[in-house]
mmCIF file with all atom_site columns, C-alpha atoms in Angstrom:
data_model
loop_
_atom_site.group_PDB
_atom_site.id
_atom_site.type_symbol
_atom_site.label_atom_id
_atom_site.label_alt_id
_atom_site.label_comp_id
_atom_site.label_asym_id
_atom_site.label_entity_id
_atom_site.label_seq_id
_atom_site.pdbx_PDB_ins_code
_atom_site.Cartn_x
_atom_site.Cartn_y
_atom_site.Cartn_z
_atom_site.occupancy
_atom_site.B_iso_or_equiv
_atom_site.pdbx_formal_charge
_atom_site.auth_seq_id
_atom_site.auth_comp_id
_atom_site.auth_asym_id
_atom_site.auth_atom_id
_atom_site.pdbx_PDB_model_num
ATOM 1   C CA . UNK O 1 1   ? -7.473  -13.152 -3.679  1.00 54.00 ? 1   UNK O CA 1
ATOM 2   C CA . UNK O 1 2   ? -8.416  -9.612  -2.692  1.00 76.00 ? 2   UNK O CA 1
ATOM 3   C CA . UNK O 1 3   ? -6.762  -6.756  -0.771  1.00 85.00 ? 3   UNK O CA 1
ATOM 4   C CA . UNK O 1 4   ? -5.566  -7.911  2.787   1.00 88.00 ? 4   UNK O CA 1
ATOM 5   C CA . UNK O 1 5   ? -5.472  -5.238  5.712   1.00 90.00 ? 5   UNK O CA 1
ATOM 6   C CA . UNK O 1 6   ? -2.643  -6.457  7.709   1.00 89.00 ? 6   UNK O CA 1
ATOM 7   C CA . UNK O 1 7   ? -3.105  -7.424  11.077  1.00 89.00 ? 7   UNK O CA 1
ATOM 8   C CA . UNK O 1 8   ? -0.132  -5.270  12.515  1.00 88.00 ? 8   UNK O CA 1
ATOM 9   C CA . UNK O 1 9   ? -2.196  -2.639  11.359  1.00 90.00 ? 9   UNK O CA 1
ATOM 10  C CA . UNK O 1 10  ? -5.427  -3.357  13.354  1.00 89.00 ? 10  UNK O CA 1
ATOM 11  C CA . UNK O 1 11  ? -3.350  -3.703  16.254  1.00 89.00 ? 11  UNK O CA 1
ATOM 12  C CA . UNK O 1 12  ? -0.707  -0.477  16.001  1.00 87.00 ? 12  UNK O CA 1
ATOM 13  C CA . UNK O 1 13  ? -4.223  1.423   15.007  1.00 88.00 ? 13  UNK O CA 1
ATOM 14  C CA . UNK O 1 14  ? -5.564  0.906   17.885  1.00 88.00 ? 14  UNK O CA 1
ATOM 15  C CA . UNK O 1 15  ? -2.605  1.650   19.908  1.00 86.00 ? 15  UNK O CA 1
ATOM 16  C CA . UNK O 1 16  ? -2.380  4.825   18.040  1.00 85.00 ? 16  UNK O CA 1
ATOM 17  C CA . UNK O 1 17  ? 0.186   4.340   15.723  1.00 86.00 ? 17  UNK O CA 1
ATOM 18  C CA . UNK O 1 18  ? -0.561  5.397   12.827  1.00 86.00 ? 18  UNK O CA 1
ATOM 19  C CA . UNK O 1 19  ? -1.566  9.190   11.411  1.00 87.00 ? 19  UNK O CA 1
ATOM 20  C CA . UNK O 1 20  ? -2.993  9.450   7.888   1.00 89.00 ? 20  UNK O CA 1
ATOM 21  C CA . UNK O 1 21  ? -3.685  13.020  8.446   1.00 85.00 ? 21  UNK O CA 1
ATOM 22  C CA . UNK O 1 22  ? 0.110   14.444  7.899   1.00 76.00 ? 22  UNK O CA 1
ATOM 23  C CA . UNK O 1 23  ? 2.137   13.032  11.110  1.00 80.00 ? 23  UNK O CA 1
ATOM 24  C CA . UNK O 1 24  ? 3.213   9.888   9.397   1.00 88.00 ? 24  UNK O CA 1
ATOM 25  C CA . UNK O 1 25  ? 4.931   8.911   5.647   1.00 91.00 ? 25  UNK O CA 1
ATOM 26  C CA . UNK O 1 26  ? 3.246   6.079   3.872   1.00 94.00 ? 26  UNK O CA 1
ATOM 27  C CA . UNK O 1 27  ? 4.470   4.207   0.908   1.00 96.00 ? 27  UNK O CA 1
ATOM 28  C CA . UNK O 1 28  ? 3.561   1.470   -1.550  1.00 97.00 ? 28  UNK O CA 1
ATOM 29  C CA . UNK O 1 29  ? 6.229   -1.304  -2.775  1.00 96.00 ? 29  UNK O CA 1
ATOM 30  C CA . UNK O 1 30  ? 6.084   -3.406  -5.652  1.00 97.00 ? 30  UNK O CA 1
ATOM 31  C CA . UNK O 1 31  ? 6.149   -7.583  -5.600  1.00 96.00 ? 31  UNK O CA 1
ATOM 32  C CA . UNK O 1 32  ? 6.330   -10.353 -7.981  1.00 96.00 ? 32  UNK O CA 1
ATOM 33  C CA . UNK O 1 33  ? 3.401   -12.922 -7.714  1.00 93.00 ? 33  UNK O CA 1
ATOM 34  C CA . UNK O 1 34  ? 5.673   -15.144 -5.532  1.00 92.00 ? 34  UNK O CA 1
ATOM 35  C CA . UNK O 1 35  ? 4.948   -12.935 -2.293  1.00 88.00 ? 35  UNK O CA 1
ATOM 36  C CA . UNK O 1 36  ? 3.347   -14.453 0.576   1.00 80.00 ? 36  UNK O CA 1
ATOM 37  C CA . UNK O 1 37  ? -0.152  -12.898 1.259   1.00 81.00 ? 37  UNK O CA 1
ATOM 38  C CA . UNK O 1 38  ? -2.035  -13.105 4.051   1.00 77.00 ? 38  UNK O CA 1
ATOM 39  C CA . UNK O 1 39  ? -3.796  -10.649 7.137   1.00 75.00 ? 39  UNK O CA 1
ATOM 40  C CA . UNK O 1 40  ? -0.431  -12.363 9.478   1.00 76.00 ? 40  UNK O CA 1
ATOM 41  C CA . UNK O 1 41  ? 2.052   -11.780 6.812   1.00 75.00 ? 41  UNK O CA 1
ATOM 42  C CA . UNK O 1 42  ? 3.766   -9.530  5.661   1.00 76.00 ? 42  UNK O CA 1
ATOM 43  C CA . UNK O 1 43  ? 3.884   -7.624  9.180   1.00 83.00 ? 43  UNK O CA 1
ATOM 44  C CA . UNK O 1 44  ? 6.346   -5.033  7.770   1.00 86.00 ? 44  UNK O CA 1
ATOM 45  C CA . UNK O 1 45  ? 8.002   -3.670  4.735   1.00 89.00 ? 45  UNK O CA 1
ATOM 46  C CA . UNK O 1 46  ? 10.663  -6.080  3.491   1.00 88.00 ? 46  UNK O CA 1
ATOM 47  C CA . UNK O 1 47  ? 12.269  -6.650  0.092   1.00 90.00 ? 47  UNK O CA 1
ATOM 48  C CA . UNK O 1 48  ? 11.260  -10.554 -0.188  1.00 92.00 ? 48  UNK O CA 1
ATOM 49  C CA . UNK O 1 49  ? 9.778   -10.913 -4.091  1.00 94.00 ? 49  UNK O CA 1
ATOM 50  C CA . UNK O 1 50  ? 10.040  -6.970  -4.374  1.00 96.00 ? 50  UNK O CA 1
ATOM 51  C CA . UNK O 1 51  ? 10.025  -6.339  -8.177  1.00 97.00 ? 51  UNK O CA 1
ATOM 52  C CA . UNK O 1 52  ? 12.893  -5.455  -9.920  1.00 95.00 ? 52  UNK O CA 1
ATOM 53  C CA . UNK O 1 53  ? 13.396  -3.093  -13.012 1.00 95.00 ? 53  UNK O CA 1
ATOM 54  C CA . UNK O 1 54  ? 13.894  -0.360  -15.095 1.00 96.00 ? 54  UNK O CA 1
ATOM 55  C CA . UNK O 1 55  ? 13.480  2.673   -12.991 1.00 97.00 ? 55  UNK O CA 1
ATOM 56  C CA . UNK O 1 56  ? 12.283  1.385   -9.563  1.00 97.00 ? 56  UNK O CA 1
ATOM 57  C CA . UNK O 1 57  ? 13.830  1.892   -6.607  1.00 96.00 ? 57  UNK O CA 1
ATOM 58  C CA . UNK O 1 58  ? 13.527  -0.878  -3.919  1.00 95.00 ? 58  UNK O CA 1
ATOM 59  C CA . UNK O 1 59  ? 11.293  0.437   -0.731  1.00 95.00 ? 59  UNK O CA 1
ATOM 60  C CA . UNK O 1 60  ? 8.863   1.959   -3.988  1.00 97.00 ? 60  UNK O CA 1
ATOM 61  C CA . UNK O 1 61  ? 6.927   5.262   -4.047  1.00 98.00 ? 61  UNK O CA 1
ATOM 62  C CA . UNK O 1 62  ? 6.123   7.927   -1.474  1.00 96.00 ? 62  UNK O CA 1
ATOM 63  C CA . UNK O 1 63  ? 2.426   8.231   -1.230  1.00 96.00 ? 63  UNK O CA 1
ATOM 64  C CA . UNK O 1 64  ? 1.495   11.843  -1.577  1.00 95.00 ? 64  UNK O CA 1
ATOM 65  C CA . UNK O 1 65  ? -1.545  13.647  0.172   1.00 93.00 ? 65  UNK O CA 1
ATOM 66  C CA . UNK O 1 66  ? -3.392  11.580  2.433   1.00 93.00 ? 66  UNK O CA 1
ATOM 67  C CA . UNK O 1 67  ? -6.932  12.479  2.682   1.00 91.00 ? 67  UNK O CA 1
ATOM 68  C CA . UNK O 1 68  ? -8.885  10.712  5.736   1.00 94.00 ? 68  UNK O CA 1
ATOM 69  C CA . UNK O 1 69  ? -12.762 11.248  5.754   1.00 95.00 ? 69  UNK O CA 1
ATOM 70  C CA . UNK O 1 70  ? -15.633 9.648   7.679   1.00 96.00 ? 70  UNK O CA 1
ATOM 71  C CA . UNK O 1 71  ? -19.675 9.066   6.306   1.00 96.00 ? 71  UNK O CA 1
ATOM 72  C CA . UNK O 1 72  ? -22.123 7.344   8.510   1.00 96.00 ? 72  UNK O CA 1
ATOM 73  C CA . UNK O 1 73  ? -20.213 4.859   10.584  1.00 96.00 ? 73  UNK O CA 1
ATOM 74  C CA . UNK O 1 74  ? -17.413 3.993   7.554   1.00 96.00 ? 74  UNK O CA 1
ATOM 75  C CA . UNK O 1 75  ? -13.839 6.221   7.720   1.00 95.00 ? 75  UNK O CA 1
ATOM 76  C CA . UNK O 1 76  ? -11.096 6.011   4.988   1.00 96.00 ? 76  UNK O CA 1
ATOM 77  C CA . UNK O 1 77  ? -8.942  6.961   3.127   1.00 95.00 ? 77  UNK O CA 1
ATOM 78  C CA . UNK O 1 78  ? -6.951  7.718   0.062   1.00 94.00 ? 78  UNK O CA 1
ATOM 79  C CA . UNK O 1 79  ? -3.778  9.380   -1.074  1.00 96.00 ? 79  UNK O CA 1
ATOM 80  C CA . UNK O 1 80  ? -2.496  10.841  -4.530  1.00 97.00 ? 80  UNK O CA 1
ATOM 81  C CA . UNK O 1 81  ? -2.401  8.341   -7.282  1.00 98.00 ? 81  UNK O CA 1
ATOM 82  C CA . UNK O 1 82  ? 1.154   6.893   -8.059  1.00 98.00 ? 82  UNK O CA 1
ATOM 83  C CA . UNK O 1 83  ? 3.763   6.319   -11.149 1.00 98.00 ? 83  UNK O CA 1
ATOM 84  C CA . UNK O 1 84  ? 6.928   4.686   -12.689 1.00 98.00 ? 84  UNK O CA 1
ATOM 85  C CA . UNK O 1 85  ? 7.781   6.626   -15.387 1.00 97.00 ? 85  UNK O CA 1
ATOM 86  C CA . UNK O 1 86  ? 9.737   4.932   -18.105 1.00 97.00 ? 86  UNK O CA 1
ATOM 87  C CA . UNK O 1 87  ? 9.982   1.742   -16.115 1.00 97.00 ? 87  UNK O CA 1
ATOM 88  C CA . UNK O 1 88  ? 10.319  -1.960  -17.598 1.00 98.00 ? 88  UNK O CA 1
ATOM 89  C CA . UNK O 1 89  ? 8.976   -4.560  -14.761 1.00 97.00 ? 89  UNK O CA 1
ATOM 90  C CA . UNK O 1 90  ? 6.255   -6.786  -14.038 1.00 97.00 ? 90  UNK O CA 1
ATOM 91  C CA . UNK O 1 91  ? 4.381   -6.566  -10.666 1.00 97.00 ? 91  UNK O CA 1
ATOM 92  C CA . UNK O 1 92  ? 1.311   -8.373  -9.093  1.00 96.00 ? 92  UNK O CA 1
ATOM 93  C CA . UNK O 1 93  ? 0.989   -7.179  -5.623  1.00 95.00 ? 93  UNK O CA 1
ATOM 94  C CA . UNK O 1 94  ? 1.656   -3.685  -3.905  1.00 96.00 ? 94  UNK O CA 1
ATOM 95  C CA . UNK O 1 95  ? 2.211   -3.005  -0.108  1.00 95.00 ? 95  UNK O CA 1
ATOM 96  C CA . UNK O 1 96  ? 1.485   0.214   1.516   1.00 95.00 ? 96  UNK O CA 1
ATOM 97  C CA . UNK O 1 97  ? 3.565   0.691   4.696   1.00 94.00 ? 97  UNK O CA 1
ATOM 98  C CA . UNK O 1 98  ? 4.304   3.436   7.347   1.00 92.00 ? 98  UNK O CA 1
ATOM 99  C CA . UNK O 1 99  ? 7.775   4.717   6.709   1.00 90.00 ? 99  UNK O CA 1
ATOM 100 C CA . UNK O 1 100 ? 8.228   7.184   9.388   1.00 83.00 ? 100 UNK O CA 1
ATOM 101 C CA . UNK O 1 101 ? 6.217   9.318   11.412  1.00 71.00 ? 101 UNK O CA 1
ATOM 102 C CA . UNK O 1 102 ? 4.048   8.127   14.258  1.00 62.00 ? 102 UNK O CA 1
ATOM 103 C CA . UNK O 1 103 ? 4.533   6.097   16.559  1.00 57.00 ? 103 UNK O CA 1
ATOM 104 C CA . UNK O 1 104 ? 4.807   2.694   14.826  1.00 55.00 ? 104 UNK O CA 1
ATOM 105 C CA . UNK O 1 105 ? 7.808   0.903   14.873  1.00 61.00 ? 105 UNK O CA 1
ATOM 106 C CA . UNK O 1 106 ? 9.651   0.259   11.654  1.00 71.00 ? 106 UNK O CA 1
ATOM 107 C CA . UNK O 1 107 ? 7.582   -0.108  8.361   1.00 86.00 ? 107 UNK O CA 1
ATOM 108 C CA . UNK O 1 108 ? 4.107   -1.613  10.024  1.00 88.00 ? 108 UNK O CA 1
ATOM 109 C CA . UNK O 1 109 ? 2.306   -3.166  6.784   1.00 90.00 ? 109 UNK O CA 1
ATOM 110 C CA . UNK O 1 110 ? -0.968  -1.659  6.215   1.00 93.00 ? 110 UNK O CA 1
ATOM 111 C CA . UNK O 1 111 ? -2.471  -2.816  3.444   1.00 92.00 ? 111 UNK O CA 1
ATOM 112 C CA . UNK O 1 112 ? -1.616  -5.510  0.698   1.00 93.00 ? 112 UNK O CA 1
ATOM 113 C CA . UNK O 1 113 ? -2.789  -4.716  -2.477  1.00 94.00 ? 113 UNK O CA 1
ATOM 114 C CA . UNK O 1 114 ? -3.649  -7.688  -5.081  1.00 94.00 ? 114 UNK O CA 1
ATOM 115 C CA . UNK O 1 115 ? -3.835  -6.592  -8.765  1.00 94.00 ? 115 UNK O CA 1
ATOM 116 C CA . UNK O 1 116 ? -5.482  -10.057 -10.005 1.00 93.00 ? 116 UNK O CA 1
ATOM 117 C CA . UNK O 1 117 ? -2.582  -10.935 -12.031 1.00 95.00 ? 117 UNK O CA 1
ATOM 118 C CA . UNK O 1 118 ? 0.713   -9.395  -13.465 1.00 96.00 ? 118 UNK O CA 1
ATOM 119 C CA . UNK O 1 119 ? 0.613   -6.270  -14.699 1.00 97.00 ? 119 UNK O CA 1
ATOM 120 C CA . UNK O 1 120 ? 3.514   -5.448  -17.195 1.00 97.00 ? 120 UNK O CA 1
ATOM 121 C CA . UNK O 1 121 ? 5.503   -1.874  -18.039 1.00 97.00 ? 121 UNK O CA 1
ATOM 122 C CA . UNK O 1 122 ? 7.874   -1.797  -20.614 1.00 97.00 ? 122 UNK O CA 1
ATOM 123 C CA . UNK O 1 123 ? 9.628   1.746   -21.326 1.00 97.00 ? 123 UNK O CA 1
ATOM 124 C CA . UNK O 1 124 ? 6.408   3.162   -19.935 1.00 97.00 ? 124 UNK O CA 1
ATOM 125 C CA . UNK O 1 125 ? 4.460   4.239   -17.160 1.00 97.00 ? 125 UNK O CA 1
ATOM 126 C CA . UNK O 1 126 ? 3.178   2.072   -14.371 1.00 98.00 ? 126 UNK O CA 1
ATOM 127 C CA . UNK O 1 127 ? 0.488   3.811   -12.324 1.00 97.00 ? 127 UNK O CA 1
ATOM 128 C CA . UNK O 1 128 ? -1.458  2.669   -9.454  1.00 97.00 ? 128 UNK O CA 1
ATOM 129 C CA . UNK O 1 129 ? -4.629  4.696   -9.621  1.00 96.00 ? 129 UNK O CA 1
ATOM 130 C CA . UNK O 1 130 ? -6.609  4.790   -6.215  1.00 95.00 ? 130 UNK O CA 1
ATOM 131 C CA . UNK O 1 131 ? -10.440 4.726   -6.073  1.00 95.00 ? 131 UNK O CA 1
ATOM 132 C CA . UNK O 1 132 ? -12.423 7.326   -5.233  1.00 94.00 ? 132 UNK O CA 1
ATOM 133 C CA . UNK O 1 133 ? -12.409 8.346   -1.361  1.00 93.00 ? 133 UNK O CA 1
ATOM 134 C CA . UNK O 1 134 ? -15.429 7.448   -0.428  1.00 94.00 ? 134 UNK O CA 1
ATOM 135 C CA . UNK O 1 135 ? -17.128 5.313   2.342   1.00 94.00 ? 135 UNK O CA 1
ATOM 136 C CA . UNK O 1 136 ? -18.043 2.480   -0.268  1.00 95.00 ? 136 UNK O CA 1
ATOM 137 C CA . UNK O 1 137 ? -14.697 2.601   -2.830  1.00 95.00 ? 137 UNK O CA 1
ATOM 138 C CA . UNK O 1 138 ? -11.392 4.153   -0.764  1.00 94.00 ? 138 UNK O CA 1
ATOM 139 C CA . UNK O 1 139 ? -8.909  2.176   -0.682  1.00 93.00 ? 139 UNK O CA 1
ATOM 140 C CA . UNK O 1 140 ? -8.684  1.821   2.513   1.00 93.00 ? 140 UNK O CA 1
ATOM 141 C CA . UNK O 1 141 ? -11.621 1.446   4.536   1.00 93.00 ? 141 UNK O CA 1
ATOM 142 C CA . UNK O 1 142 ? -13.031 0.956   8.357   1.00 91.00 ? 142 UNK O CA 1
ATOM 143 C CA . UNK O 1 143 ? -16.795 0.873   9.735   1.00 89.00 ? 143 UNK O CA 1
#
């Protein structure tokens, strides 16, 4: 399966909802391969399948610096890559989600993130490391 862009997204997007460029906190949670994936679910952050382990907190990381850029007719964007330090889990999908800011309401799912299989810390670091933010590898992209 590959990355999903949630529908709530599309939708609170074009409502206005959401602000990559510094109104708005984003964040990325960690799941176990028995999370339901699809564009209609999840619509928000929730802690069904959310991995468990050494050194992660439920609700996951803050995602630091978003950077939003547009070339041609594609925008994206892209934020500071991310880490578990010292952790022992396993996880297979990531969610980012609005936290605060804006004007969504309540932890709108933006983006589902599918790793291909589990991926496995044990007493070490677990890093999601972002593409490069550009109009044909940012994570997150729109034309």
């Amino acid at each position: 399966m590959a990355n999903v862009i949630s529908d709530v997204f599309k939708e609170e997007l074009l409502k206005g909802n959401h602000d990559f460029d510094g109104g708005a906190t984003y964040k990325i949670a960690l799941y176990t391969s028995s999370k339901t994936v699809s564009v209609s679910d999840p619509t928000s952050y929730n802690t069904t399948h959310q991995i468990s382990g050494t050194n992660y907190t439920a609700g996951g990381n803050t995602l630091a610096n978003p950077a939003v850029g547009r070339t041609g007719s594609t925008s994206f964007v892209d934020f500071d890559d991310t880490s578990w330090t010292t952790a022992t889990f396993t996880a297979r999908y990531a969610q980012i989600y609005q936290s605060s800011g804006g004007a969504a309401s309540g932890n709108n799912s933006v983006l589902v993130l599918d790793f291909g299989g589990d991926f496995t810390a044990t007493a070490g670091t677990f890093t999601i490391q972002f593409p490069a933010n550009d109009s044909s590898n940012a994570i997150l992209r729109l034309s």
